[in-house]
JSON list of C-alpha atoms in Angstrom, two decimals:
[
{"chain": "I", "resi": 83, "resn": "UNK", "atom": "CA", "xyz": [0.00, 0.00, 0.00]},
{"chain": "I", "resi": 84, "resn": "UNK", "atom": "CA", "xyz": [1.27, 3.35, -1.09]},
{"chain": "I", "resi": 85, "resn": "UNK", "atom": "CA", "xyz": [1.49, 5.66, 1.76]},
{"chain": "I", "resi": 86, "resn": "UNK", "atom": "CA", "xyz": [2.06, 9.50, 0.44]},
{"chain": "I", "resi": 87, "resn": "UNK", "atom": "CA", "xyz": [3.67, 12.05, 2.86]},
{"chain": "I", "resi": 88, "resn": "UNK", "atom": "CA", "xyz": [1.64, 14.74, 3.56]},
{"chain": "I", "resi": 89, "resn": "UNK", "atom": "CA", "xyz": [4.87, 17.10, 3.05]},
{"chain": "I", "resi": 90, "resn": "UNK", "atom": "CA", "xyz": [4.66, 15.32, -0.68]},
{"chain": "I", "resi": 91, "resn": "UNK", "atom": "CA", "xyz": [1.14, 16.65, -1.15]},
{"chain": "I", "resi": 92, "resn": "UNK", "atom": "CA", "xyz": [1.86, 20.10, 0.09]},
{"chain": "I", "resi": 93, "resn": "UNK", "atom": "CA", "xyz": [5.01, 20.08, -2.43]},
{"chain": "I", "resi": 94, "resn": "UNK", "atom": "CA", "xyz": [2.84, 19.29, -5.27]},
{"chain": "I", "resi": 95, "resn": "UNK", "atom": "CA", "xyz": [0.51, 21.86, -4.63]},
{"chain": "I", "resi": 96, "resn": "UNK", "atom": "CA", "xyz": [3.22, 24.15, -4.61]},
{"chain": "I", "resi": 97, "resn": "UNK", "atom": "CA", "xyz": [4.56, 23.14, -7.68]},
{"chain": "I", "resi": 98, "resn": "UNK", "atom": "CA", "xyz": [1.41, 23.56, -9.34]},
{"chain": "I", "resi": 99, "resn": "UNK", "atom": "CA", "xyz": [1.51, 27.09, -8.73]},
{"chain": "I", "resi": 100, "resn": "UNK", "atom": "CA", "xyz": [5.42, 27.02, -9.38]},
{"chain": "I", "resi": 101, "resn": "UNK", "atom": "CA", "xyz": [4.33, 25.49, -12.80]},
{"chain": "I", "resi": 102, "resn": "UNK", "atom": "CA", "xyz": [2.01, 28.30, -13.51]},
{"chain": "I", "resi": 103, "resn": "UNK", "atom": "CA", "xyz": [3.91, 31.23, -12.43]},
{"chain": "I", "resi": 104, "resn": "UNK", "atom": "CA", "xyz": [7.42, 30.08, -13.74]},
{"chain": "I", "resi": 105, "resn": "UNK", "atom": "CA", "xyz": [8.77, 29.34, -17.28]},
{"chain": "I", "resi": 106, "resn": "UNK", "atom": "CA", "xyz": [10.81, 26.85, -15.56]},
{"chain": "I", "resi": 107, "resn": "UNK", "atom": "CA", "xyz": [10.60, 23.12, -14.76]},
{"chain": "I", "resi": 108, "resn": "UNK", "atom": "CA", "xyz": [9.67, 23.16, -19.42]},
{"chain": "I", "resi": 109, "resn": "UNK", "atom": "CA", "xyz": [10.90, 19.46, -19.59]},
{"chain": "I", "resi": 110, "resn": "UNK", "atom": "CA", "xyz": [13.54, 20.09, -21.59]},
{"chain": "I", "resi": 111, "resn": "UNK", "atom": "CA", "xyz": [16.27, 19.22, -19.21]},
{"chain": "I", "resi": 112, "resn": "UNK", "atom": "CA", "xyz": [15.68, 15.66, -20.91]},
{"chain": "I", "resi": 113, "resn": "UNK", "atom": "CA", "xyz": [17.20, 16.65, -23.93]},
{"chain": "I", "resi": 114, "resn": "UNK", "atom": "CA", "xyz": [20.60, 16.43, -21.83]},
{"chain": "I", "resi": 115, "resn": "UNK", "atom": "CA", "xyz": [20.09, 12.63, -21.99]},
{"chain": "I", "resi": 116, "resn": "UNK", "atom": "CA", "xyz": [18.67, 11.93, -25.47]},
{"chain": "I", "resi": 117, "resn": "UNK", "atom": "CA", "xyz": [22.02, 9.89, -26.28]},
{"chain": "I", "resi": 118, "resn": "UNK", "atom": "CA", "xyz": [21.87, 7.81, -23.12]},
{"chain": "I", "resi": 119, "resn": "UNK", "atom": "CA", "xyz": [18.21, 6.70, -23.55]},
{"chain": "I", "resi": 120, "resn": "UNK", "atom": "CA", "xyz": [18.00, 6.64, -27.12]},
{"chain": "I", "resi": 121, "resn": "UNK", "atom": "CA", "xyz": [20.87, 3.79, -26.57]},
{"chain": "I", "resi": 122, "resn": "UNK", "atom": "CA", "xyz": [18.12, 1.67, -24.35]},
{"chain": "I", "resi": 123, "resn": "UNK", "atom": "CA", "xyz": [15.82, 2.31, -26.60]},
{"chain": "I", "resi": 124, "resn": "UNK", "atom": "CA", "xyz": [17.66, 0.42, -29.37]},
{"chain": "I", "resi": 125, "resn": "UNK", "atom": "CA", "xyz": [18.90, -2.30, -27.18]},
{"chain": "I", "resi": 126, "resn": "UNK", "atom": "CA", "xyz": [15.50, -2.79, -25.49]},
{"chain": "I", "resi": 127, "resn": "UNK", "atom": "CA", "xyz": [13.91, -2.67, -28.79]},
{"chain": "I", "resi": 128, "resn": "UNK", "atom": "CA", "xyz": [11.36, -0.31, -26.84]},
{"chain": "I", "resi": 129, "resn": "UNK", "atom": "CA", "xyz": [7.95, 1.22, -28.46]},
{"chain": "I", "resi": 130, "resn": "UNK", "atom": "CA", "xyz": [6.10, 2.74, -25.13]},
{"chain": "I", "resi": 131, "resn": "UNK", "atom": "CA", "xyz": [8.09, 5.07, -22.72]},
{"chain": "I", "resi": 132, "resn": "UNK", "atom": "CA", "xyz": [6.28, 6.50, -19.82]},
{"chain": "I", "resi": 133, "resn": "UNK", "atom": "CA", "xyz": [7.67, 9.86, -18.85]},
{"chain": "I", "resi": 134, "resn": "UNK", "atom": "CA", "xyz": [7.66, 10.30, -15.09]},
{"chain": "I", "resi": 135, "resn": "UNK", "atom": "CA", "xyz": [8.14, 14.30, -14.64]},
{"chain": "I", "resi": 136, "resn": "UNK", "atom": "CA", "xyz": [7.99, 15.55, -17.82]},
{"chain": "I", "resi": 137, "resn": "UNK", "atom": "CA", "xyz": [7.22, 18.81, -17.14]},
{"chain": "I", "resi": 138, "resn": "UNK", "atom": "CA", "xyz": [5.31, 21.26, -19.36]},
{"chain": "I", "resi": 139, "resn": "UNK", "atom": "CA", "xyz": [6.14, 18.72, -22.03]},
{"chain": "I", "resi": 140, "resn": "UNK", "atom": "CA", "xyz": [7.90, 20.96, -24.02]},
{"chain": "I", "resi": 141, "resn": "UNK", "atom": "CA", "xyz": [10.82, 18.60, -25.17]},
{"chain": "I", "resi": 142, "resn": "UNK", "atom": "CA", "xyz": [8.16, 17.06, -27.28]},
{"chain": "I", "resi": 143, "resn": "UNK", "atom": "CA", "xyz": [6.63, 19.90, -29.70]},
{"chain": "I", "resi": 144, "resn": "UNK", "atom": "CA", "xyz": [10.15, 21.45, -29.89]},
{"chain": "I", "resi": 145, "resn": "UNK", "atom": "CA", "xyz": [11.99, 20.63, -32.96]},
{"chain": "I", "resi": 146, "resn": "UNK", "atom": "CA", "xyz": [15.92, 21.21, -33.03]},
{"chain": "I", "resi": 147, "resn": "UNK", "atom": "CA", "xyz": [18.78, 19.20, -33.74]},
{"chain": "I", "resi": 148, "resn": "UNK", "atom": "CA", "xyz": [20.50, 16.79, -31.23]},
{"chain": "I", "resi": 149, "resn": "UNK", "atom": "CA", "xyz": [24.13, 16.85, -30.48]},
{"chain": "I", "resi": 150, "resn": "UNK", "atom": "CA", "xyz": [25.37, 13.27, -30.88]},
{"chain": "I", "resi": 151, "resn": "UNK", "atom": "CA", "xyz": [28.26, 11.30, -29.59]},
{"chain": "I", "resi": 152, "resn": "UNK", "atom": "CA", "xyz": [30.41, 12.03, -32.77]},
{"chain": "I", "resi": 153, "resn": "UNK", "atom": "CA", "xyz": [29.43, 15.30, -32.75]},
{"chain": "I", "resi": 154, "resn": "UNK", "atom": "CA", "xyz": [27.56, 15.79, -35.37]},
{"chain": "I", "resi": 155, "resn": "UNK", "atom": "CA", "xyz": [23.51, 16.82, -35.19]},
{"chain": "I", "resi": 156, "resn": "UNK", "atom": "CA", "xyz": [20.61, 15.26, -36.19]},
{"chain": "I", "resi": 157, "resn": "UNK", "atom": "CA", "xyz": [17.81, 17.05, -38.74]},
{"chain": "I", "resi": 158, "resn": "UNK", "atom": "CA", "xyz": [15.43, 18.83, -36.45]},
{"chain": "I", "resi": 159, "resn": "UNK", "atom": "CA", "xyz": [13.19, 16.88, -34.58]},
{"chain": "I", "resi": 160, "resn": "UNK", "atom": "CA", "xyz": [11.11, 16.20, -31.37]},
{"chain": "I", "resi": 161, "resn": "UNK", "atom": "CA", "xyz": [12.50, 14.73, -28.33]},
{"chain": "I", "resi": 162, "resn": "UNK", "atom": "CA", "xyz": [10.02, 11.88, -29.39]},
{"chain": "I", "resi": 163, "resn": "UNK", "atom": "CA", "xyz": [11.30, 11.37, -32.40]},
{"chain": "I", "resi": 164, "resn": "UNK", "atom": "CA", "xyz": [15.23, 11.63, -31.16]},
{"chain": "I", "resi": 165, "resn": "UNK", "atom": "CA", "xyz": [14.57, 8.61, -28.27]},
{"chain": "I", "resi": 166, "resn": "UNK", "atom": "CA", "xyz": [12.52, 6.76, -31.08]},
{"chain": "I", "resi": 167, "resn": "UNK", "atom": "CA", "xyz": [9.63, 5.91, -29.08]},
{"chain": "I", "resi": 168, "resn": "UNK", "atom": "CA", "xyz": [6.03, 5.09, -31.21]},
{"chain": "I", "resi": 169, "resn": "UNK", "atom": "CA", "xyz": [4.30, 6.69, -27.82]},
{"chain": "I", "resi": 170, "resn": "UNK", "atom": "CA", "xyz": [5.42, 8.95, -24.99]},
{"chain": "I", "resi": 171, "resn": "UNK", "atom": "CA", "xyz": [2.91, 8.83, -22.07]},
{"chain": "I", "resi": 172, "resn": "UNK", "atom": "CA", "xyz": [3.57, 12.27, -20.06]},
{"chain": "I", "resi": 173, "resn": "UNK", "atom": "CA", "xyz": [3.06, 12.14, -16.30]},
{"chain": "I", "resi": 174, "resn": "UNK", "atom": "CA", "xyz": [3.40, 15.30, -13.86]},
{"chain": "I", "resi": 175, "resn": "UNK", "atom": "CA", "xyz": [1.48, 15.92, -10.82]},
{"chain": "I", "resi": 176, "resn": "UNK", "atom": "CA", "xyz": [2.40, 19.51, -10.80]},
{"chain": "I", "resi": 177, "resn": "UNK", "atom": "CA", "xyz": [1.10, 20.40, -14.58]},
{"chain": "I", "resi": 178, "resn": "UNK", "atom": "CA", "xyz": [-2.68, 20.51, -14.90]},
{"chain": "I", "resi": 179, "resn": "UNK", "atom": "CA", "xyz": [-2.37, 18.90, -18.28]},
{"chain": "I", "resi": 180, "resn": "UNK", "atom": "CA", "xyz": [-0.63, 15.92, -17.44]},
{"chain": "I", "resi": 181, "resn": "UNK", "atom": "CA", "xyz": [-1.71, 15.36, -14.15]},
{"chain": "I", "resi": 182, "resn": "UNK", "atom": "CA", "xyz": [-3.26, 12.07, -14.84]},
{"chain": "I", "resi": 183, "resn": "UNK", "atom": "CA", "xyz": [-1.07, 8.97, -13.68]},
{"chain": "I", "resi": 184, "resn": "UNK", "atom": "CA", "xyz": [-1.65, 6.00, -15.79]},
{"chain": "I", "resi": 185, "resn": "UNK", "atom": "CA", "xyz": [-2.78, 3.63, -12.61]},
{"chain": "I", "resi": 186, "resn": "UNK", "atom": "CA", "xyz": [-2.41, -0.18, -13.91]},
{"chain": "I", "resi": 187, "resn": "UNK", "atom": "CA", "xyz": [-0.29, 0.70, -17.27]},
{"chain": "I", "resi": 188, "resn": "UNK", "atom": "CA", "xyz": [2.58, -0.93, -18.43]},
{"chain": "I", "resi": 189, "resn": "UNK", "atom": "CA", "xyz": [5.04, 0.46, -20.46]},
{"chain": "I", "resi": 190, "resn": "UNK", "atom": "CA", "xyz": [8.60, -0.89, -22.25]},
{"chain": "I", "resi": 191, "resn": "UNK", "atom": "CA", "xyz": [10.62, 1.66, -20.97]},
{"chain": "I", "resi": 192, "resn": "UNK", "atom": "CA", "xyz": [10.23, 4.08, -17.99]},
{"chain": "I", "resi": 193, "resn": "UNK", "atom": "CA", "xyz": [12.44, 7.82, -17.93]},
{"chain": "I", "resi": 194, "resn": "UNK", "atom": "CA", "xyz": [12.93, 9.88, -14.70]},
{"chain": "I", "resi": 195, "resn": "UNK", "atom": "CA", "xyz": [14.83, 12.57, -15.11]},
{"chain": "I", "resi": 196, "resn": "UNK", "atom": "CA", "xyz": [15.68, 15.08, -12.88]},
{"chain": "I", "resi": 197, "resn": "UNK", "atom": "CA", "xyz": [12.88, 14.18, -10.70]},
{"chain": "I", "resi": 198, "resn": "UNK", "atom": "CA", "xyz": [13.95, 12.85, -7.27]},
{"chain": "I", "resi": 199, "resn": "UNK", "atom": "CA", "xyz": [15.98, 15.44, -5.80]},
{"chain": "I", "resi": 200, "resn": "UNK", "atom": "CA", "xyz": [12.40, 17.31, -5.20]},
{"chain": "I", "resi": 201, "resn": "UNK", "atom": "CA", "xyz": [11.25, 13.84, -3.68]},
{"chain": "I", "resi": 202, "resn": "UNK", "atom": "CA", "xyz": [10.70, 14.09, 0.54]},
{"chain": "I", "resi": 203, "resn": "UNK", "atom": "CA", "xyz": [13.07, 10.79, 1.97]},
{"chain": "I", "resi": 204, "resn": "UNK", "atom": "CA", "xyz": [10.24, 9.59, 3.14]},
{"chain": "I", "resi": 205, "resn": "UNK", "atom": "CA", "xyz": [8.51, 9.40, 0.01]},
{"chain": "I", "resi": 206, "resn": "UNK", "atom": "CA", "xyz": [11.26, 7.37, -1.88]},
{"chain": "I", "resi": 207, "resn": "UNK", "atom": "CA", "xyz": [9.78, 3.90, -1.46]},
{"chain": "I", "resi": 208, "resn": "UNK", "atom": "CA", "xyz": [6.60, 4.23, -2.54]},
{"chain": "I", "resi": 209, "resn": "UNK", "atom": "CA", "xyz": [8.32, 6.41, -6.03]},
{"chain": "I", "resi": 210, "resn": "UNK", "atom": "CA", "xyz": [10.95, 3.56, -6.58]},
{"chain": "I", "resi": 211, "resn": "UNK", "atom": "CA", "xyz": [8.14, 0.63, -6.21]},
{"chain": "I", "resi": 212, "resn": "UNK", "atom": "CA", "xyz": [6.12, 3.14, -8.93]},
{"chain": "I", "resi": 213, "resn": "UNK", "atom": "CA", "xyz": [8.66, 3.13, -11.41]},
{"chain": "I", "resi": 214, "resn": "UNK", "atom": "CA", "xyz": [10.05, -0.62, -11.05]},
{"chain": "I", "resi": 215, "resn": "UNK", "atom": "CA", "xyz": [6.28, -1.70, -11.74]},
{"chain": "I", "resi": 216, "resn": "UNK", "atom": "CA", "xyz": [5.30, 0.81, -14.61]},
{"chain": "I", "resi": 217, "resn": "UNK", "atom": "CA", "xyz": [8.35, -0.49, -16.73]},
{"chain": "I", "resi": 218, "resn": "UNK", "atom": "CA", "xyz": [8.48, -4.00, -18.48]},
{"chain": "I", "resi": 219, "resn": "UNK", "atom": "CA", "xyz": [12.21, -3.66, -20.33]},
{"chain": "I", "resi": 220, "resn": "UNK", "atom": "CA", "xyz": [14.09, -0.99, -18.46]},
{"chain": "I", "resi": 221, "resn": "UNK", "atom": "CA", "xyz": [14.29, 2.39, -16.00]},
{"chain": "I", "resi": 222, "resn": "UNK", "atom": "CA", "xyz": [16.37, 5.22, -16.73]},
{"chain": "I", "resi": 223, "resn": "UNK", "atom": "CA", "xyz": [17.36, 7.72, -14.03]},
{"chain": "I", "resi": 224, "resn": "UNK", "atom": "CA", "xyz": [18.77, 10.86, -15.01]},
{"chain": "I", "resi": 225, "resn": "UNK", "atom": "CA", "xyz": [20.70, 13.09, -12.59]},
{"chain": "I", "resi": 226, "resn": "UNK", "atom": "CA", "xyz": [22.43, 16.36, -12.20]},
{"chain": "I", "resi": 227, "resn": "UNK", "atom": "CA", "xyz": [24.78, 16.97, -9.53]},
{"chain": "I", "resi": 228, "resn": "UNK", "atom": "CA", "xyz": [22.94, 15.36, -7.23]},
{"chain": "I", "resi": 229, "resn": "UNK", "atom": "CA", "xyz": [25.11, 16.53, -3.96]},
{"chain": "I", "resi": 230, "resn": "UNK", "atom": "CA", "xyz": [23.95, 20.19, -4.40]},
{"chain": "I", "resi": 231, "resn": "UNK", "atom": "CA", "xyz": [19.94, 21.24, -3.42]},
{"chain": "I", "resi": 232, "resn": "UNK", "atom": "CA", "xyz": [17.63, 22.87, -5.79]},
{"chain": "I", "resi": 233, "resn": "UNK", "atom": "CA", "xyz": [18.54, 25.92, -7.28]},
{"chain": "I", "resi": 234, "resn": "UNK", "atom": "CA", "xyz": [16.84, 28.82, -4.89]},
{"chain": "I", "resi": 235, "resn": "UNK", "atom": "CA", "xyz": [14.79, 30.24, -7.57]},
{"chain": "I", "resi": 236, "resn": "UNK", "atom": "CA", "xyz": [13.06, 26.77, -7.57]},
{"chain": "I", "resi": 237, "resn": "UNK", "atom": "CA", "xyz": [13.29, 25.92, -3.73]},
{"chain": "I", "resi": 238, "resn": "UNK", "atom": "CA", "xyz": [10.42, 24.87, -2.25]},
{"chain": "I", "resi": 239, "resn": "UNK", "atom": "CA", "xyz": [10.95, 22.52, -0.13]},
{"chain": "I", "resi": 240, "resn": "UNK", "atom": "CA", "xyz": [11.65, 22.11, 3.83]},
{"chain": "I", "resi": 241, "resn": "UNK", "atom": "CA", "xyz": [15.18, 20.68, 4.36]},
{"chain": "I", "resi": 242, "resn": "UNK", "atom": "CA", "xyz": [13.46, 18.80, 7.38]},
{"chain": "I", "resi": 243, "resn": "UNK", "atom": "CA", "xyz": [11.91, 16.57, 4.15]},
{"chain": "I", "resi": 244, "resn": "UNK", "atom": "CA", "xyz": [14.78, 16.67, 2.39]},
{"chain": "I", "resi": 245, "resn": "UNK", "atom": "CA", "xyz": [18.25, 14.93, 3.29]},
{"chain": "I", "resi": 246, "resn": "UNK", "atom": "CA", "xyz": [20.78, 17.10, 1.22]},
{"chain": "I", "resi": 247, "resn": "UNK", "atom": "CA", "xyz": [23.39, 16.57, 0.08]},
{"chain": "I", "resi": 248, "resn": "UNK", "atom": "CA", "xyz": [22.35, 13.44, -1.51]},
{"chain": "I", "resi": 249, "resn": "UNK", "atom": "CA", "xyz": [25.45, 11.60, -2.63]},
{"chain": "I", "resi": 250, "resn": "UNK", "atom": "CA", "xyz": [25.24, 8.90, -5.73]},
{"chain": "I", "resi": 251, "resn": "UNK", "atom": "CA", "xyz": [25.80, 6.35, -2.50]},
{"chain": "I", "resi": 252, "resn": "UNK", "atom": "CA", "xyz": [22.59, 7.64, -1.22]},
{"chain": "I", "resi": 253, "resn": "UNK", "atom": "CA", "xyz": [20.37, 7.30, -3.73]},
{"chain": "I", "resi": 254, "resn": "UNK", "atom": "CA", "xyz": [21.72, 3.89, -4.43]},
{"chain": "I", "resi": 255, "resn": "UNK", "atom": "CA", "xyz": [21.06, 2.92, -1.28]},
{"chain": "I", "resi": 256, "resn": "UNK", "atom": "CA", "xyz": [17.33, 4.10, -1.27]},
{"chain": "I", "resi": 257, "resn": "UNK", "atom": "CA", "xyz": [16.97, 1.28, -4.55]},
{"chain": "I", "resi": 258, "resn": "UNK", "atom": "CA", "xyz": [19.33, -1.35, -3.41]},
{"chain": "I", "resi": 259, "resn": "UNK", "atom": "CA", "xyz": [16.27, -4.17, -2.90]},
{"chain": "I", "resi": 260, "resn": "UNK", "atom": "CA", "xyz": [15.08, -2.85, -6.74]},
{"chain": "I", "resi": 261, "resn": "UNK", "atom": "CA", "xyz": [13.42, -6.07, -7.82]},
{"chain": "I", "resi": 262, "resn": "UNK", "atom": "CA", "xyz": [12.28, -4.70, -11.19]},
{"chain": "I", "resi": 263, "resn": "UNK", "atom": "CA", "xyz": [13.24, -4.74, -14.72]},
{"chain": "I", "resi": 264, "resn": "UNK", "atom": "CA", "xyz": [17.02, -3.13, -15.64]},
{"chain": "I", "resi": 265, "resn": "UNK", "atom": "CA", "xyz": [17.53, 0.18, -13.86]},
{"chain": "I", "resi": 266, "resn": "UNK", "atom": "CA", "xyz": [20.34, 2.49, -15.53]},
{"chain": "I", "resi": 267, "resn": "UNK", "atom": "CA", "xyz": [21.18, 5.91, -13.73]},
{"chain": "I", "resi": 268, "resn": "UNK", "atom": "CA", "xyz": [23.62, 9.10, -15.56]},
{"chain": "I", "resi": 269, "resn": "UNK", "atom": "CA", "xyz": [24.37, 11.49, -13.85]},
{"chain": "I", "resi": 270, "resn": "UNK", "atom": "CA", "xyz": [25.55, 14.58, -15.42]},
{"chain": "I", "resi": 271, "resn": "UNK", "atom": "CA", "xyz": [28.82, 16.49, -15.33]},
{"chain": "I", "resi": 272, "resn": "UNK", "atom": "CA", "xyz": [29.99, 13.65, -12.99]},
{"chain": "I", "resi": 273, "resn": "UNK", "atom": "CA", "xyz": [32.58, 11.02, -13.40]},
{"chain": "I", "resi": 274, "resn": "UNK", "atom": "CA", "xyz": [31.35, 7.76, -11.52]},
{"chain": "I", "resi": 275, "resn": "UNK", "atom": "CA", "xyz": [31.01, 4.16, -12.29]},
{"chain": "I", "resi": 276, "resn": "UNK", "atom": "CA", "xyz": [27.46, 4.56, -11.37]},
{"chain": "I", "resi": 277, "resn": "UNK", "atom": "CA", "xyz": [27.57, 5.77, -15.45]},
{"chain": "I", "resi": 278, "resn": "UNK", "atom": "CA", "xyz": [29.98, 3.28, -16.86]},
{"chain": "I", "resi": 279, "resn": "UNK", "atom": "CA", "xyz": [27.24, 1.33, -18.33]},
{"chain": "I", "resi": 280, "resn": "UNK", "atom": "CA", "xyz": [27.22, 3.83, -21.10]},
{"chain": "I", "resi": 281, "resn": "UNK", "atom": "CA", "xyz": [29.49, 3.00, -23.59]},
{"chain": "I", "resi": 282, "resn": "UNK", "atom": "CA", "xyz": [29.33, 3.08, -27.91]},
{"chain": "I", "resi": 283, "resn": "UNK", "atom": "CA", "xyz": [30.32, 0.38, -30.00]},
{"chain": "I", "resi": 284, "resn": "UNK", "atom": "CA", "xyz": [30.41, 0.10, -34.12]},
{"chain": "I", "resi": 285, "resn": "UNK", "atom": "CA", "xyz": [26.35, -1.19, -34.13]},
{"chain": "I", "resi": 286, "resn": "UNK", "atom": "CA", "xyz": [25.40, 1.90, -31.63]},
{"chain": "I", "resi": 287, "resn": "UNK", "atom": "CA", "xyz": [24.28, -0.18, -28.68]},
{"chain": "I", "resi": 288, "resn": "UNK", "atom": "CA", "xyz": [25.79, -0.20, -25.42]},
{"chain": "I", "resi": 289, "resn": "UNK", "atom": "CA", "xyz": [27.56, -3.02, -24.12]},
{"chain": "I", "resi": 290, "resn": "UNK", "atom": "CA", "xyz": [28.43, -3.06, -20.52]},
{"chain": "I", "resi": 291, "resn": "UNK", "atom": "CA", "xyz": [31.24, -5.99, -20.94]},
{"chain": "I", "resi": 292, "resn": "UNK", "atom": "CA", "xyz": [33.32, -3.69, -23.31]},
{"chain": "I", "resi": 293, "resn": "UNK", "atom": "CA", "xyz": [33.31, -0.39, -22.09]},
{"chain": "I", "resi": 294, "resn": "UNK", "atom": "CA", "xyz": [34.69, 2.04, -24.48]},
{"chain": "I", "resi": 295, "resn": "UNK", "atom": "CA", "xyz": [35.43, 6.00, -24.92]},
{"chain": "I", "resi": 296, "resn": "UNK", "atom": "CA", "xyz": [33.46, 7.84, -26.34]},
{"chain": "I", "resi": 297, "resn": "UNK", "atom": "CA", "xyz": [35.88, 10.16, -27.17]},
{"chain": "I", "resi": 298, "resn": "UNK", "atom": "CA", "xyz": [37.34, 7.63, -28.67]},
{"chain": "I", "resi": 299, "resn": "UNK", "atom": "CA", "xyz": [36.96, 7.57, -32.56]},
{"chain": "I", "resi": 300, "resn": "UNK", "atom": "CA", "xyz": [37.09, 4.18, -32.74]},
{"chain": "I", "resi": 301, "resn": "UNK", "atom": "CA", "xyz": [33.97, 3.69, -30.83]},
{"chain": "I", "resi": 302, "resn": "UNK", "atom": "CA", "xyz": [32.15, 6.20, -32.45]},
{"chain": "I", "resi": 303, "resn": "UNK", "atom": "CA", "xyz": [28.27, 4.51, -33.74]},
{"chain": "I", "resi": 304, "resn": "UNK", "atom": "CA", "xyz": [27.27, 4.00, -37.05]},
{"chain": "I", "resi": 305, "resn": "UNK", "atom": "CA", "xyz": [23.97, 6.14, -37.31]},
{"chain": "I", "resi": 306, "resn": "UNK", "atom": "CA", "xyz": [21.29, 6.00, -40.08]},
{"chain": "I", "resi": 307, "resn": "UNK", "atom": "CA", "xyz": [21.69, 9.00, -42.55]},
{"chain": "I", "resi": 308, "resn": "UNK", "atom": "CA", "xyz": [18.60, 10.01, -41.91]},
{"chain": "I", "resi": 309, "resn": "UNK", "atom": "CA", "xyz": [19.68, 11.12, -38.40]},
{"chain": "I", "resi": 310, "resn": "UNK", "atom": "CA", "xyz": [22.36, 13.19, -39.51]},
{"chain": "I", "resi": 311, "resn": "UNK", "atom": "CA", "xyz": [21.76, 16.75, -40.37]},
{"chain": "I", "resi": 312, "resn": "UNK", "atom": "CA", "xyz": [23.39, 17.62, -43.81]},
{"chain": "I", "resi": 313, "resn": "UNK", "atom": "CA", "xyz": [26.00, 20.30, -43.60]}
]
């Protein structure tokens, strides 16, 4: 049984007006991971993606080109499009228009980024046990320096809720008994094994036995041409 802080219910509410009054919190802070999930995507041979926090949504009616690992950019194109997903179900409690949770859905691939360092401690169970039983192939966790709090134009939150910092350990500790399908975390601008599984090989698929560079030219992926924006 799913038992919701109190504290989480105030924060919502607060973020719905947040939501309203802000520009912020758009939903395209996902685009920082389009190469890391688009990767699980392929190697999952995932369809559905269900994303947890997305925001205003606005990653998916933008079009612009996508930075990838060789450097190059895609053609302009929806974050949809870039992850190459057939449907993207959009969940966030704190925008009006996607406020909806899909109770009972299943979905291939589950992405939650830049979501849990606004989630009370308290609260983490119940989240983790949500997104280990909406996914059927794979969860991706996106994170950005998670040791530092919410910037204070977007604080909200009562540090008595709140353990920060949160190191990498910490949040790994809060899913150690994950019993669900693979769970991948990146955090970004940080060098940690926690994001070794990331790694490019000649077909464009990760494979965690061979880690490679991807700096490296000789690890670079083969893309389609249709992916590659034409000088």
């Amino acid at each position: 049984m799913i038992v919701v802080s109190d504290y989480y219910k105030q924060s919502v509410e607060l973020g719905k007006k947040f939501q309203t009054a802000s520009s912020s919190w758009a939903g395209t802070d996902c685009k920082n991971y389009h190469n890391y999930i688009r990767s699980l995507m392929d190697k999952y041979d995932a369809k559905t993606v269900l994303d947890y926090g997305c925001g205003k949504g606005q990653q998916y009616t933008d079009v612009v080109p996508y930075v990838l690992p060789n450097k190059q950019l895609t053609e302009p194109m929806t974050f949809q499009t870039r992850i190459n997903a057939e449907s993207v179900y959009k969940f966030d409690p704190c925008v009006k228009e996607f406020e909806i949770e899909p109770i009972g859905q299943k979905f291939d691939a589950v992405s939650c980024t830049q979501v849990l360092g606004t989630i009370p401690d308290v609260d983490m169970p119940w989240l983790k046990d949500k997104l280990m039983n909406y996914a059927t192939k794979f969860v991706f966790i996106g994170l950005h320096k998670p040791d530092k709090p919410v910037k204070s134009k977007k604080r909200m939150y009562d540090p008595n809720w709140i353990t920060y910092p949160r190191s990498i350990k910490w949040y790994q500790e809060q899913f150690k008994d994950w019993t669900g399908p693979d769970l991948y975390w990146w955090v970004r601008d940080t060098v940690h094994p926690i994001n070794d599984w990331y790694s490019i090989d000649l077909g464009g698929v990760a494979e965690l036995e061979n880690a490679k560079d991807i700096n490296d030219p000789n690890a670079l992926p083969q893309y389609s041409p249709e992916l590659i924006k034409q000088k």
